[in-house]
Short mmCIF file of C-alpha atoms and ligand atoms in Angstrom, two decimals:
data_model
loop_
_atom_site.label_atom_id
_atom_site.label_comp_id
_atom_site.label_asym_id
_atom_site.label_seq_id
_atom_site.Cartn_x
_atom_site.Cartn_y
_atom_site.Cartn_z
CA MET A 1 6.26 33.91 -6.11
CA SER A 2 7.88 30.34 -6.52
CA SER A 3 6.31 28.34 -9.15
CA LEU A 4 7.65 25.27 -7.54
CA VAL A 5 5.11 22.47 -6.76
CA SER A 6 5.17 21.62 -3.04
CA LEU A 7 2.51 18.98 -2.02
CA ALA A 8 1.63 17.32 1.41
CA MET A 9 1.34 13.73 2.38
CA THR A 10 -1.99 12.30 3.35
CA ILE A 11 -2.19 10.71 6.77
CA ASP A 12 -5.47 10.07 8.40
CA ALA A 13 -7.24 11.92 5.45
CA SER A 14 -5.38 15.15 6.43
CA PRO A 15 -2.45 16.93 4.97
CA ALA A 16 0.99 16.12 6.76
CA THR A 17 4.45 17.43 6.11
CA THR A 18 7.91 17.32 7.29
CA GLU A 19 10.70 19.84 8.08
CA HIS A 20 12.98 18.20 5.42
CA GLN A 21 11.94 18.00 1.78
CA LEU A 22 12.99 16.00 -1.16
CA ASP A 23 13.85 17.88 -4.43
CA VAL A 24 12.03 16.64 -7.47
CA LEU A 25 13.55 17.11 -10.82
CA ASN A 26 12.07 17.32 -14.39
CA PRO A 27 14.15 14.66 -16.25
CA ALA A 28 13.79 16.62 -19.55
CA THR A 29 15.26 19.88 -18.10
CA GLU A 30 17.18 18.55 -15.12
CA ALA A 31 15.55 21.56 -13.16
CA VAL A 32 14.17 21.18 -9.74
CA ILE A 33 10.21 21.37 -10.43
CA GLY A 34 8.99 20.91 -6.83
CA HIS A 35 9.43 19.29 -3.38
CA ALA A 36 8.03 16.40 -1.48
CA PRO A 37 8.02 15.62 2.13
CA ASP A 38 10.88 13.32 3.41
CA ALA A 39 9.10 11.32 5.87
CA GLY A 40 10.85 9.13 8.56
CA GLN A 41 9.95 6.82 11.48
CA PRO A 42 7.50 9.31 13.19
CA GLU A 43 5.47 9.92 10.17
CA LEU A 44 5.42 6.30 9.24
CA ASP A 45 4.28 5.35 12.70
CA GLN A 46 1.47 7.74 12.42
CA ALA A 47 0.33 6.60 9.03
CA VAL A 48 0.43 2.86 10.23
CA ALA A 49 -1.64 3.76 13.43
CA SER A 50 -4.12 5.65 11.30
CA ALA A 51 -4.50 2.63 8.89
CA GLN A 52 -4.78 0.30 11.87
CA ARG A 53 -7.62 2.42 13.45
CA ALA A 54 -9.49 2.51 10.12
CA PHE A 55 -9.16 -1.25 9.48
CA PRO A 56 -12.07 -2.69 11.73
CA ALA A 57 -14.73 -0.31 10.29
CA TRP A 58 -13.36 -0.76 6.60
CA LYS A 59 -13.28 -4.44 7.02
CA ALA A 60 -16.99 -4.47 8.07
CA THR A 61 -17.93 -2.01 5.24
CA SER A 62 -19.86 -3.94 2.49
CA HIS A 63 -18.28 -4.75 -0.90
CA ASP A 64 -20.77 -2.46 -2.54
CA GLU A 65 -20.04 0.54 -0.45
CA ARG A 66 -16.38 0.11 -0.67
CA ARG A 67 -16.77 -0.08 -4.47
CA ARG A 68 -19.04 3.11 -4.54
CA LEU A 69 -16.27 5.00 -2.69
CA LEU A 70 -13.54 3.74 -4.89
CA ASP A 71 -15.56 4.71 -8.05
CA GLN A 72 -16.08 8.19 -6.52
CA PHE A 73 -12.26 8.36 -6.13
CA ALA A 74 -11.82 7.19 -9.66
CA GLU A 75 -14.31 9.88 -10.77
CA LYS A 76 -12.41 12.58 -8.91
CA MET A 77 -9.19 11.52 -10.89
CA VAL A 78 -11.00 11.65 -14.27
CA GLU A 79 -12.27 15.35 -13.29
CA HIS A 80 -8.66 16.19 -12.51
CA ALA A 81 -7.00 14.26 -15.47
CA ASP A 82 -5.43 17.20 -17.29
CA GLU A 83 -3.97 18.83 -14.11
CA LEU A 84 -2.58 15.28 -13.06
CA ALA A 85 -1.11 14.55 -16.47
CA LYS A 86 0.78 17.96 -16.49
CA LEU A 87 2.12 17.20 -13.20
CA PHE A 88 3.07 13.72 -14.45
CA THR A 89 4.86 14.83 -17.39
CA LEU A 90 6.84 17.42 -15.48
CA GLU A 91 8.12 14.96 -12.91
CA HIS A 92 8.27 11.79 -15.12
CA GLY A 93 9.13 13.12 -18.68
CA ARG A 94 6.69 11.11 -20.55
CA PRO A 95 4.84 12.93 -23.47
CA LEU A 96 1.75 14.74 -22.17
CA ALA A 97 -0.99 12.77 -23.98
CA MET A 98 0.64 9.52 -22.71
CA SER A 99 0.54 10.77 -19.22
CA LYS A 100 -3.10 11.53 -19.44
CA GLU A 101 -3.63 8.04 -20.79
CA GLU A 102 -1.84 6.74 -17.57
CA VAL A 103 -4.18 8.79 -15.37
CA LEU A 104 -7.27 7.66 -17.11
CA GLY A 105 -6.05 4.17 -17.18
CA ALA A 106 -5.57 4.37 -13.38
CA ALA A 107 -9.20 5.40 -12.87
CA TYR A 108 -10.42 2.79 -15.28
CA TRP A 109 -8.50 0.18 -13.27
CA ILE A 110 -9.90 1.23 -9.96
CA ARG A 111 -13.37 0.89 -11.52
CA GLY A 112 -12.60 -2.47 -13.29
CA ILE A 113 -10.95 -4.02 -10.11
CA GLY A 114 -14.14 -2.94 -8.18
CA GLN A 115 -16.24 -5.09 -10.44
CA LEU A 116 -14.43 -8.20 -9.27
CA GLU A 117 -15.49 -10.22 -6.33
CA ILE A 118 -14.28 -13.26 -4.69
CA PRO A 119 -17.16 -15.65 -4.35
CA VAL A 120 -17.70 -17.70 -1.15
CA GLN A 121 -16.68 -21.34 -2.11
CA VAL A 122 -18.72 -24.35 -0.76
CA VAL A 123 -16.08 -26.95 -0.82
CA GLU A 124 -18.11 -29.74 1.00
CA GLU A 125 -21.91 -30.22 1.33
CA THR A 126 -23.28 -33.49 2.90
CA GLY A 127 -26.22 -34.55 4.91
CA THR A 128 -24.54 -33.36 8.12
CA ARG A 129 -22.67 -30.30 7.19
CA ARG A 130 -21.55 -27.72 4.86
CA VAL A 131 -18.25 -26.24 4.58
CA GLU A 132 -17.79 -22.72 3.31
CA VAL A 133 -14.49 -21.06 2.44
CA HIS A 134 -14.67 -17.14 3.08
CA ARG A 135 -11.90 -14.70 2.42
CA ASP A 136 -10.85 -12.29 5.21
CA PRO A 137 -8.70 -9.09 4.55
CA LEU A 138 -5.19 -9.24 6.06
CA GLY A 139 -4.91 -5.72 7.68
CA VAL A 140 -2.75 -2.83 6.93
CA VAL A 141 -1.00 -3.13 3.52
CA CYS A 142 2.45 -1.54 2.71
CA ALA A 143 2.49 -0.57 -0.93
CA LEU A 144 5.98 0.33 -2.62
CA VAL A 145 5.59 1.77 -6.09
CA PRO A 146 8.39 2.21 -8.71
CA TRP A 147 8.89 5.25 -11.03
CA ASN A 148 8.03 3.94 -14.39
CA PHE A 149 4.22 3.76 -14.07
CA PRO A 150 3.73 5.55 -10.83
CA ILE A 151 0.05 6.26 -11.05
CA LEU A 152 -1.19 3.16 -12.83
CA LEU A 153 0.69 0.88 -10.45
CA ALA A 154 -0.37 2.85 -7.36
CA ALA A 155 -4.02 2.39 -8.58
CA TRP A 156 -3.53 -1.44 -9.00
CA LYS A 157 -2.30 -1.65 -5.37
CA ILE A 158 -4.97 0.70 -3.86
CA SER A 159 -7.80 -0.97 -5.71
CA HIS A 160 -6.88 -4.56 -4.83
CA ALA A 161 -6.18 -3.79 -1.17
CA LEU A 162 -9.16 -1.40 -0.39
CA ILE A 163 -11.95 -3.46 -2.18
CA THR A 164 -10.93 -6.52 -0.35
CA GLY A 165 -11.19 -4.65 2.99
CA ASN A 166 -7.62 -3.78 3.86
CA THR A 167 -6.25 -0.50 4.73
CA MET A 168 -2.95 0.92 3.26
CA VAL A 169 0.19 2.98 3.54
CA LEU A 170 1.73 3.79 0.18
CA LYS A 171 4.93 5.02 -0.94
CA PRO A 172 5.83 6.30 -4.43
CA SER A 173 9.35 6.33 -5.65
CA PRO A 174 11.45 9.36 -4.60
CA PHE A 175 11.88 9.98 -8.21
CA THR A 176 8.10 10.52 -8.93
CA PRO A 177 6.40 11.39 -5.76
CA LEU A 178 4.26 14.52 -6.81
CA THR A 179 1.42 13.10 -8.80
CA THR A 180 0.93 10.31 -6.23
CA LEU A 181 0.74 12.90 -3.32
CA ARG A 182 -1.74 14.88 -5.34
CA LEU A 183 -3.84 11.67 -5.63
CA GLY A 184 -3.74 11.39 -1.77
CA GLU A 185 -5.18 15.08 -1.75
CA LEU A 186 -7.99 14.04 -4.06
CA SER A 187 -8.90 11.06 -1.87
CA GLN A 188 -9.31 13.23 1.15
CA GLY A 189 -13.25 13.69 1.80
CA ILE A 190 -14.00 10.63 -0.24
CA LEU A 191 -12.26 7.60 1.53
CA PRO A 192 -12.72 7.37 5.34
CA PRO A 193 -9.80 8.65 7.45
CA GLY A 194 -6.85 6.12 7.53
CA VAL A 195 -8.15 3.86 4.72
CA LEU A 196 -5.42 5.34 2.28
CA ASN A 197 -2.26 7.01 3.60
CA ILE A 198 0.19 8.16 1.17
CA ILE A 199 3.77 9.13 2.49
CA SER A 200 6.91 10.15 0.55
CA GLY A 201 10.52 9.86 1.52
CA GLY A 202 14.05 9.10 0.33
CA ASP A 203 15.88 5.70 0.18
CA HIS A 204 15.81 5.23 3.89
CA LEU A 205 11.82 5.06 4.03
CA GLY A 206 11.38 1.81 2.09
CA PRO A 207 13.43 -0.39 4.52
CA LEU A 208 11.73 1.27 7.52
CA MET A 209 8.35 0.32 6.11
CA THR A 210 9.12 -3.38 5.18
CA SER A 211 10.40 -3.81 8.77
CA HIS A 212 7.43 -2.23 10.58
CA PRO A 213 5.56 -4.55 12.55
CA GLY A 214 2.24 -2.88 11.88
CA PHE A 215 1.98 -4.18 8.28
CA ALA A 216 0.35 -7.61 7.48
CA LYS A 217 1.41 -7.50 3.85
CA ILE A 218 3.79 -5.93 1.40
CA SER A 219 2.80 -5.28 -2.09
CA PHE A 220 5.91 -4.23 -4.03
CA THR A 221 6.70 -3.52 -7.67
CA GLY A 222 10.24 -2.84 -8.67
CA SER A 223 13.47 -4.40 -9.37
CA THR A 224 14.51 -8.05 -8.75
CA ALA A 225 17.34 -7.02 -6.57
CA THR A 226 15.07 -4.94 -4.25
CA GLY A 227 12.44 -7.66 -4.35
CA ARG A 228 15.14 -10.15 -2.68
CA ARG A 229 15.68 -7.49 0.01
CA ILE A 230 11.89 -6.94 0.48
CA MET A 231 11.42 -10.91 1.01
CA GLU A 232 14.21 -10.93 3.52
CA SER A 233 12.75 -8.16 5.50
CA ALA A 234 9.36 -9.63 5.42
CA ALA A 235 10.55 -12.86 6.69
CA LYS A 236 11.07 -11.54 10.35
CA ASP A 237 7.37 -11.68 11.15
CA LEU A 238 6.00 -13.60 8.11
CA LYS A 239 4.40 -10.71 6.45
CA ARG A 240 2.64 -11.69 3.27
CA ILE A 241 4.14 -10.56 0.04
CA THR A 242 3.36 -9.91 -3.47
CA LEU A 243 6.45 -9.14 -5.61
CA GLU A 244 6.26 -7.73 -9.19
CA LEU A 245 9.68 -7.72 -10.41
CA GLY A 246 12.03 -7.18 -13.41
CA GLY A 247 11.72 -8.96 -16.85
CA ASN A 248 13.96 -9.36 -19.83
CA ASP A 249 11.21 -10.31 -22.14
CA ALA A 250 11.69 -12.03 -25.56
CA ALA A 251 9.61 -11.46 -28.72
CA ILE A 252 10.01 -14.13 -31.46
CA VAL A 253 9.18 -12.93 -34.89
CA LEU A 254 8.39 -15.87 -37.34
CA PRO A 255 9.19 -15.71 -41.14
CA ASP A 256 5.57 -15.49 -42.32
CA VAL A 257 4.83 -11.92 -40.81
CA ASP A 258 4.10 -8.87 -42.89
CA ILE A 259 7.24 -6.66 -42.09
CA ASP A 260 5.27 -3.46 -42.85
CA GLU A 261 2.42 -4.32 -40.72
CA VAL A 262 4.29 -5.46 -37.60
CA ALA A 263 7.35 -3.00 -37.60
CA MET A 264 5.66 -0.16 -35.87
CA LYS A 265 3.97 -2.32 -33.33
CA LEU A 266 7.37 -4.20 -32.47
CA PHE A 267 9.02 -0.79 -32.23
CA MET A 268 6.40 0.66 -29.65
CA GLY A 269 6.58 -2.81 -27.81
CA ALA A 270 10.29 -2.30 -27.05
CA PHE A 271 10.44 1.66 -26.95
CA PHE A 272 7.08 2.75 -25.52
CA ASN A 273 7.97 4.95 -22.31
CA SER A 274 11.68 4.96 -23.77
CA GLY A 275 11.82 1.30 -22.81
CA GLN A 276 11.07 1.74 -19.14
CA VAL A 277 8.35 -0.82 -19.01
CA CYS A 278 8.65 -4.05 -17.12
CA VAL A 279 6.74 -6.13 -19.90
CA ALA A 280 8.60 -4.41 -22.79
CA CYS A 281 10.27 -6.39 -25.41
CA LYS A 282 13.88 -6.44 -24.36
CA ARG A 283 15.13 -9.23 -26.81
CA LEU A 284 13.88 -9.28 -30.23
CA TYR A 285 14.47 -12.60 -32.05
CA ILE A 286 14.09 -12.20 -35.77
CA HIS A 287 13.93 -15.15 -38.27
CA ASP A 288 17.07 -15.11 -40.24
CA SER A 289 15.08 -14.77 -43.75
CA ILE A 290 13.47 -11.43 -42.69
CA TYR A 291 16.14 -10.20 -40.30
CA ASP A 292 17.88 -7.62 -42.47
CA SER A 293 14.49 -6.07 -43.84
CA LEU A 294 12.96 -5.83 -40.42
CA ARG A 295 16.16 -4.46 -38.79
CA ASP A 296 16.39 -1.74 -41.56
CA LYS A 297 12.73 -0.89 -41.08
CA LEU A 298 13.17 -0.55 -37.29
CA HIS A 299 16.18 1.48 -37.70
CA GLN A 300 14.21 3.82 -40.01
CA LEU A 301 11.71 4.26 -37.39
CA ALA A 302 14.19 5.13 -34.75
CA GLN A 303 15.72 7.74 -36.90
CA THR A 304 12.33 9.43 -37.76
CA LEU A 305 10.13 9.11 -34.58
CA PRO A 306 10.25 12.46 -32.49
CA ILE A 307 11.91 12.42 -29.04
CA GLY A 308 12.16 15.35 -26.66
CA ASP A 309 10.46 17.23 -23.90
CA GLY A 310 7.13 15.63 -23.11
CA MET A 311 5.54 19.09 -22.83
CA GLN A 312 6.18 19.65 -26.57
CA PRO A 313 3.44 18.63 -28.88
CA ASP A 314 3.94 15.65 -31.04
CA VAL A 315 6.82 14.13 -29.22
CA LEU A 316 6.54 10.30 -28.82
CA PHE A 317 9.38 9.43 -26.62
CA GLY A 318 10.70 11.35 -23.51
CA PRO A 319 13.86 11.17 -21.57
CA ILE A 320 14.97 8.37 -19.17
CA GLN A 321 13.35 9.20 -16.06
CA ASN A 322 16.22 9.75 -13.68
CA GLN A 323 19.92 10.09 -13.62
CA PRO A 324 20.95 6.69 -11.88
CA GLN A 325 18.96 4.90 -14.59
CA TYR A 326 20.52 7.11 -17.23
CA ARG A 327 23.88 6.23 -16.12
CA ARG A 328 23.05 2.47 -15.99
CA VAL A 329 21.77 2.43 -19.58
CA GLN A 330 24.72 4.85 -20.65
CA GLN A 331 27.15 2.15 -19.29
CA LEU A 332 25.43 -0.63 -21.07
CA ARG A 333 25.87 1.30 -24.54
CA GLU A 334 29.37 2.19 -23.68
CA GLU A 335 30.28 -1.57 -22.93
CA ALA A 336 28.48 -2.68 -26.12
CA LEU A 337 30.67 -0.12 -28.08
CA ALA A 338 33.78 -1.17 -26.52
CA ALA A 339 33.02 -4.83 -27.30
CA GLY A 340 32.68 -3.90 -30.98
CA LEU A 341 28.90 -4.51 -31.25
CA THR A 342 27.14 -2.47 -34.00
CA LEU A 343 24.82 0.08 -32.62
CA LEU A 344 22.02 1.43 -34.97
CA GLU A 345 21.23 4.82 -33.50
CA GLY A 346 17.97 6.85 -33.86
CA ALA A 347 17.39 10.43 -34.09
CA ALA A 348 19.51 13.01 -32.40
CA VAL A 349 18.52 14.07 -28.84
CA PRO A 350 18.31 17.25 -26.89
CA GLU A 351 21.63 18.10 -25.04
CA THR A 352 20.15 18.93 -21.70
CA GLY A 353 18.13 16.33 -19.83
CA TYR A 354 18.44 12.46 -19.57
CA PHE A 355 17.97 11.87 -23.21
CA MET A 356 19.32 9.01 -25.15
CA PRO A 357 18.80 8.12 -28.80
CA LEU A 358 16.47 5.08 -29.39
CA THR A 359 19.11 2.28 -30.18
CA LEU A 360 19.15 -1.01 -31.97
CA VAL A 361 22.08 -3.33 -31.27
CA ASP A 362 22.53 -5.70 -34.39
CA ASN A 363 22.77 -9.28 -33.57
CA PRO A 364 25.15 -9.12 -30.49
CA PRO A 365 26.27 -12.51 -28.89
CA ASP A 366 23.74 -14.10 -26.68
CA ASP A 367 26.12 -13.75 -23.75
CA SER A 368 26.68 -10.02 -24.03
CA ARG A 369 25.53 -7.89 -21.12
CA VAL A 370 22.90 -5.95 -23.30
CA VAL A 371 21.24 -9.32 -24.07
CA THR A 372 21.45 -10.88 -20.54
CA GLU A 373 20.46 -8.03 -18.52
CA GLU A 374 17.15 -6.00 -18.18
CA ALA A 375 18.27 -2.60 -19.80
CA PHE A 376 15.08 -0.74 -18.86
CA GLY A 377 15.95 2.07 -21.30
CA PRO A 378 15.94 2.76 -24.92
CA ILE A 379 18.36 0.09 -26.21
CA LEU A 380 17.09 -3.15 -27.90
CA PRO A 381 19.31 -6.13 -29.06
CA LEU A 382 18.12 -7.69 -32.38
CA LEU A 383 18.91 -11.36 -32.48
CA ARG A 384 18.87 -13.89 -35.52
CA PHE A 385 17.50 -17.30 -35.41
CA SER A 386 16.85 -19.93 -37.79
CA ASP A 387 15.47 -22.90 -35.78
CA LEU A 388 12.31 -22.69 -33.80
CA ASP A 389 13.30 -25.15 -31.00
CA GLU A 390 16.53 -23.42 -30.64
CA VAL A 391 15.14 -19.87 -30.26
CA ILE A 392 12.62 -21.05 -27.67
CA GLU A 393 15.50 -22.35 -25.69
CA ARG A 394 17.31 -19.07 -26.08
CA ALA A 395 14.28 -16.94 -25.01
CA ASN A 396 13.86 -19.19 -21.90
CA SER A 397 17.60 -19.18 -20.98
CA THR A 398 17.01 -16.38 -18.42
CA GLU A 399 16.48 -15.98 -14.60
CA TYR A 400 13.38 -13.79 -15.66
CA GLY A 401 10.04 -14.86 -16.65
CA LEU A 402 7.65 -11.94 -16.84
CA ALA A 403 6.07 -11.81 -20.35
CA GLY A 404 6.97 -12.64 -23.91
CA ALA A 405 5.35 -12.42 -27.51
CA VAL A 406 5.26 -14.45 -30.66
CA TRP A 407 4.55 -12.82 -34.01
CA SER A 408 3.09 -15.07 -36.82
CA LYS A 409 0.25 -15.45 -39.22
CA ASP A 410 -0.12 -18.95 -38.04
CA ILE A 411 -2.08 -18.48 -34.76
CA GLU A 412 -2.12 -22.31 -33.99
CA LEU A 413 1.86 -22.30 -34.29
CA ALA A 414 1.99 -19.21 -32.34
CA VAL A 415 -0.12 -20.65 -29.50
CA SER A 416 2.18 -23.72 -29.46
CA VAL A 417 5.29 -21.55 -28.94
CA ALA A 418 3.43 -19.52 -26.34
CA GLN A 419 2.83 -22.57 -24.38
CA ARG A 420 6.52 -23.39 -24.47
CA LEU A 421 7.64 -20.02 -23.12
CA ASP A 422 8.27 -19.98 -19.37
CA THR A 423 6.71 -16.59 -18.66
CA GLY A 424 3.44 -15.41 -16.73
CA THR A 425 2.01 -13.73 -19.85
CA VAL A 426 2.68 -14.21 -23.59
CA TRP A 427 1.04 -12.01 -26.33
CA ILE A 428 0.35 -13.11 -29.94
CA ASN A 429 0.67 -10.45 -32.49
CA GLN A 430 0.26 -7.69 -29.92
CA ASN A 431 2.26 -6.01 -27.01
CA LEU A 432 1.82 -4.65 -23.57
CA GLU A 433 -1.92 -5.55 -23.29
CA SER A 434 -3.38 -5.96 -19.76
CA SER A 435 -6.75 -5.86 -18.06
CA PRO A 436 -8.13 -5.67 -14.58
CA SER A 437 -9.58 -9.20 -15.21
CA VAL A 438 -6.42 -10.93 -16.37
CA PRO A 439 -3.75 -12.20 -13.75
CA LEU A 440 -0.33 -10.54 -14.39
CA GLY A 441 2.75 -12.07 -12.59
CA GLY A 442 6.19 -13.38 -13.17
CA HIS A 443 7.62 -16.90 -13.36
CA LYS A 444 11.07 -17.52 -11.88
CA GLN A 445 12.96 -14.37 -10.52
CA SER A 446 10.28 -12.05 -12.12
CA GLY A 447 8.05 -12.26 -8.94
CA ILE A 448 5.93 -14.07 -6.55
CA GLY A 449 2.15 -13.91 -6.87
CA VAL A 450 0.05 -11.92 -9.30
CA GLU A 451 -1.94 -8.64 -9.50
CA ASN A 452 -5.30 -8.34 -11.34
CA GLY A 453 -8.01 -10.81 -11.72
CA VAL A 454 -9.65 -12.72 -8.86
CA ALA A 455 -6.37 -14.31 -8.45
CA GLY A 456 -4.88 -10.84 -7.73
CA LEU A 457 -7.58 -10.08 -5.27
CA MET A 458 -6.87 -13.41 -3.40
CA GLU A 459 -3.46 -12.21 -2.52
CA PHE A 460 -4.95 -9.50 -0.33
CA THR A 461 -6.95 -11.97 1.62
CA GLN A 462 -6.70 -15.17 3.58
CA PRO A 463 -9.10 -18.21 3.53
CA LYS A 464 -11.35 -18.90 6.41
CA SER A 465 -13.11 -22.12 6.41
CA ILE A 466 -16.43 -22.34 8.34
CA PHE A 467 -17.96 -25.64 9.14
CA ILE A 468 -21.81 -25.39 9.41
CA PRO A 469 -23.56 -28.32 10.97
CA LYS A 470 -27.10 -29.47 9.59
CA SER A 471 -29.71 -30.36 11.93
CA SER A 472 -30.23 -34.09 11.84
P1 NAD B 1 13.21 -0.23 -7.12
O1 NAD B 1 13.40 -1.60 -6.70
O2 NAD B 1 14.45 0.41 -7.18
O3 NAD B 1 12.22 0.67 -6.38
C1 NAD B 1 10.92 0.35 -6.33
C2 NAD B 1 10.32 0.82 -5.03
O4 NAD B 1 10.85 0.31 -3.94
C3 NAD B 1 10.48 2.47 -4.81
O5 NAD B 1 9.47 3.01 -4.29
C4 NAD B 1 11.76 2.47 -3.99
O6 NAD B 1 11.86 3.56 -3.33
C5 NAD B 1 11.49 1.19 -2.98
N1 NAD B 1 12.63 0.71 -2.42
C6 NAD B 1 13.91 0.74 -2.98
N2 NAD B 1 14.73 0.08 -2.16
C7 NAD B 1 14.14 -0.44 -1.16
C8 NAD B 1 14.32 -1.38 0.02
N3 NAD B 1 15.43 -1.76 0.29
N4 NAD B 1 13.23 -1.67 0.79
C9 NAD B 1 11.96 -1.27 0.58
N5 NAD B 1 11.67 -0.40 -0.57
C10 NAD B 1 12.63 -0.02 -1.41
O7 NAD B 1 12.64 -0.19 -8.76
P2 NAD B 1 12.57 1.14 -9.74
O8 NAD B 1 13.93 1.41 -10.25
O9 NAD B 1 11.74 2.16 -9.07
O10 NAD B 1 11.82 0.26 -10.88
C11 NAD B 1 12.25 -0.43 -11.98
C12 NAD B 1 12.06 -1.83 -11.88
O11 NAD B 1 10.82 -2.16 -11.54
C13 NAD B 1 12.45 -2.63 -13.11
O12 NAD B 1 13.38 -3.62 -12.85
C14 NAD B 1 11.10 -2.99 -13.72
O13 NAD B 1 11.22 -4.20 -14.40
C15 NAD B 1 10.37 -3.30 -12.48
N6 NAD B 1 8.91 -3.22 -12.64
C16 NAD B 1 8.24 -4.53 -12.52
C17 NAD B 1 6.78 -4.38 -12.78
C18 NAD B 1 6.00 -5.54 -12.79
O14 NAD B 1 4.82 -5.70 -12.71
N7 NAD B 1 6.69 -6.90 -12.66
C19 NAD B 1 6.16 -3.27 -13.11
C20 NAD B 1 6.89 -1.97 -13.26
C21 NAD B 1 8.33 -2.12 -12.97
#
């Protein structure tokens, strides 16, 4: 009997499959571990039609009832957390304990977003009239999810869209479809038919979705290059869009930090998930007076922290998730070496699988590709600075503006630096924090709109102003 995983899509709360299937690989072994349906126009049309049929009743369902059903769905995810985490590690490569954190985090998020509600706003109240602004759902949402946090980011999109009364067709990345398809199966019997449809497919499916006239909105997380294509496609019928895109986040380490205290936190802020985090530190600016000591400490961590197959106990870092991404990061490394830059390599990695040593680049020029581009992998440039105004200018000199961080014992000074960074989020003495109640979004080419918080919910609704006369 084959031990390969084969899962169906969820259309109209029922399993749906296709004749052709996509192979799904384990990036730690490069072996095929399962198959996912390869949907095309007919399956997409069925999913959109189902979501359209479900929309009027879901829109009319009370917020409390929608929240109750979403909470049930979250509970089901928690019940199946171990099973989902194993499947996640197999298709994604991330160490098992961290995969379980993502599954539990996704359930936490669905509940957390359910706690938020957009209040009716009274914008005018006179003797003769009252004007209220209500928020209406948009209709059917097209959700496109990347491979780096497939379950958490799917949960963000599902919770925002459904709690505000929209219905959805969601597509995971072809590199990580399995855990998401399993989520679809778990939603059957909890969410009414058509409210959440999950379909999978190859590279052709995304563009078919963004140009489908049945969608009112596109909620996209992925690269800036794809974001531009989505915006172009959405322009044809003026679909609403939220774009959560790439980043090249700077962290600035001021001279007063305690190196032993911050080194591990800085390291994880850059290398968690093998650097495949949109808001990871991708440029680490270190004050000249502590540069050498902190660089050596970070190099020591790279040489000692365990990297390997996420199914093995005690592993902290897995492989790069897929072959095209592996090749991109490999090319950046080769270019850096060819340019004569100094690469400080971490521990040796397994020969099979898309593994790459955790690597620091010692003070490369600001215009080298490893500094100007989002690597999205385990390679981090360390950059010296001596003047605060100058380093803020260097941190801001990018087309991206997702997040940033400032490290100092002087919190007042750190807040003043935070205010001068052109990014949607800034952390002080911490990394990668987020919350269902805190808006997350990018400045400049890191995105349009936000997810999370009431501001995130607003993006799935449109204002409706109601003029109510008062009897004279
Ligand atoms: P990607 O842009 O290649 O793909 C993202 C999703 O869009 C996938 O489901 C993919 O199949 C689909 N897609 C690809 N081309 C499409 C097209 N032309 N039309 C419609 N859909 C299409 O991104 P990725 O490589 O999966 O993810 C990595 C990128 O995502 C990084 O740049 C990272 O910074 C970014 N990211 C951003 C955030 C954020 O919140 N800002 C979060 C996670 C990842």
